[in-house]
Amino acid sequence: MPELDLTVSSADLTRAVCDIPSVSDDETTLADAIFAAVSSLTHLEVVRDGDTIVARTQLGRAQRVVIAGHIDTVPVNANLPVREVVEDGETFLWGRGTVDMKAGVAVQLKLAAELTDPRVDITWMWYDHEEVAAELNGLTRLAANRPDLFAGDFAILGEPSNGQVEGGCNGNLRAIVRTHGVRSHSARAWIGDNAIHHAAPILQRLADHTPADVEVEGLVYREGLNAVRISGGIAGNVIPDLCEVEVNYRFAPSRTPDEAVGIVRDFFAGFEVEVVDLAGGARPGLDAPLAQEFVAAVGAEPRPKYGWTDVARFSALGVPAVNYGPGDPSLAHHDQERVPVAQIDAVERGLRAWLAVR
Amino acid sequence: MPELDLTVSSADLTRAVCDIPSVSDDETTLADAIFAAVSSLTHLEVVRDGDTIVARTQLGRAQRVVIAGHIDTVPVNANLPVREVVEDGETFLWGRGTVDMKAGVAVQLKLAAELTDPRVDITWMWYDHEEVAAELNGLTRLAANRPDLFAGDFAILGEPSNGQVEGGCNGNLRAIVRTHGVRSHSARAWIGDNAIHHAAPILQRLADHTPADVEVEGLVYREGLNAVRISGGIAGNVIPDLCEVEVNYRFAPSRTPDEAVGIVRDFFAGFEVEVVDLAGGARPGLDAPLAQEFVAAVGAEPRPKYGWTDVARFSALGVPAVNYGPGDPSLAHHDQERVPVAQIDAVERGLRAWLAVR
């Protein structure tokens, strides 16, 4: 079993964590290594649930912060092992997981080992299956098995945010918009009715749409409504009787999931709409006193998080939560995924500045 | 090996030929049976090329007619063995191949055996691999190996035409019309550029288009321009950078293939167009003296053939060709494929009336 030395630098630990591949559904080797590394730390109580590891202090502090990160990645695409690259004088760690989100996990692991006497009690969570369906997510399982472990006054998710504090997140809806027709041989098209042609107004409405900017508790969330997939037709000589446009609506956290469904149904009025995925957003979470102290300590101007993240799970449980991690989220899942070493160090300093000083 | 008795009725022979399954690439059993049956006929010279059987009279007649039919079918879908069904008082043979085009083949086999002294020399061709890619077609191979066998003054293809004479055929073009964009995460759609949205005008132009009716040598060919497939997108959270619309243009035989390409490129001006399949049509072929005698003998009003058929191969070789066979072409490839017995008998009578009387 590979061993993780939690005393090396966060950058070196990032490299070590990345070099243990842990594509979703194959996290056990890394979970074993994390479990072994944190089990030797006497200031932490460690719980394991499948490939999710929870380690927490029990210092009797007045407040508790949950700090979480997922340990799985999307599939490797010839971008492991990690290598160091220099671009325009800046040093990066390049490879799968460096951004999403093993640099964040590495910082958390290092601080979990180091911070034996933090200002608040801390519950560290490293979990599996974030990059796949929500029902497989380690937090879904943990919330069912051990809801008590989610107790806290504030939560920080290590999702990449370029070392900035990103509050809350947009909600996320996916729907299939369908057109129907009548199948026929394409040599006698007039016998049939072309479902693909009927999809023209669906695409035109999307092309003409200007997404809204919505201010929520001082942060401006940019929405988005897009076709993400389209399919129709079964053969080169058959008039198709079905066309399906999969659309993705990213909605501001001020809208409820039900409101988002209504907006999408109205937008595609006249067409069959089937909602296939729906997750509410999370309000910024920055009004919590701990959040304000955190923002002040790391010295960052909070921004909105556009992508849905597991902060919404904490928000739904009544725990205000923000995203804070190294890496550019637009490089997540990218074949050129890479994180600036300076950001790893900055996030480590930011978290320590807030957690260490009593 | 199943044996074919060429002295039974055309309907019974249809049943026997259908009950030897011969999905494209699996025609050998049926080809063997046909080869055995016609090899015993002393008035025919028989040539075999793969699973294509050619049988011809050598009577020194002034003219020669080629009569051809393909022996393969699309895949069986629980519609064999053939059974007899009665609908609204009409008797049908129901099952795969009855329409496309084993009833036509059965009539040809019966007449090949019977017509020992026809008014013209006849070259019968039963060939493989019509239902798949053109380069696999038995006629493609035969034209390379034995071009001399295609010599003739007129050709009749037994493709289903409801027992009518259908002259020539439309041409057939398939093209991919592409839009491009920039991939991004759908949570930050403004970084990307949605290729699916760009396809809106492609579908709108198709939806707005009215196909032309084109008169060629007295027959009116209906054209058609349709999307037959559309695809775009790779995941529910990715703004797609590519959308592909496959379009199918059925064009009148008065247009050359090059003209058809120009029409499609003009129609989709501003978009990338890649022609992936192109086959010229065939002029009606009804001006040939033999064609006029044939039409008069069968007593049918000629119609245009909308779907591309192998008549275009004969037309390209300078042999005027028409389609004439039992069965409704709109039931070809259908799970409810079925042919009226009366049409089988009528086509047999029609061909005999013309070929037998000197």
XYZ file of C-alpha atoms in Angstrom, chain B residues 11 15 44 65 68 78 89 108 122 195 207 213 236 247 290 300 346:
17
model
C -46.700 -17.387 -54.576
C -42.800 -18.569 -49.729
C -29.837 -21.364 -69.885
C -33.225 -7.802 -71.859
C -32.408 -8.641 -62.157
C -39.429 -12.257 -35.770
C -60.691 -10.021 -48.049
C -38.215 -14.220 -62.182
C -32.877 -12.726 -71.522
C -22.271 24.520 -31.357
C -38.294 23.093 -41.832
C -41.490 18.338 -58.150
C -24.592 16.862 -19.381
C -29.008 15.468 -44.379
C -38.444 -2.190 -75.805
C -49.592 -0.122 -66.757
C -50.172 -9.946 -61.863
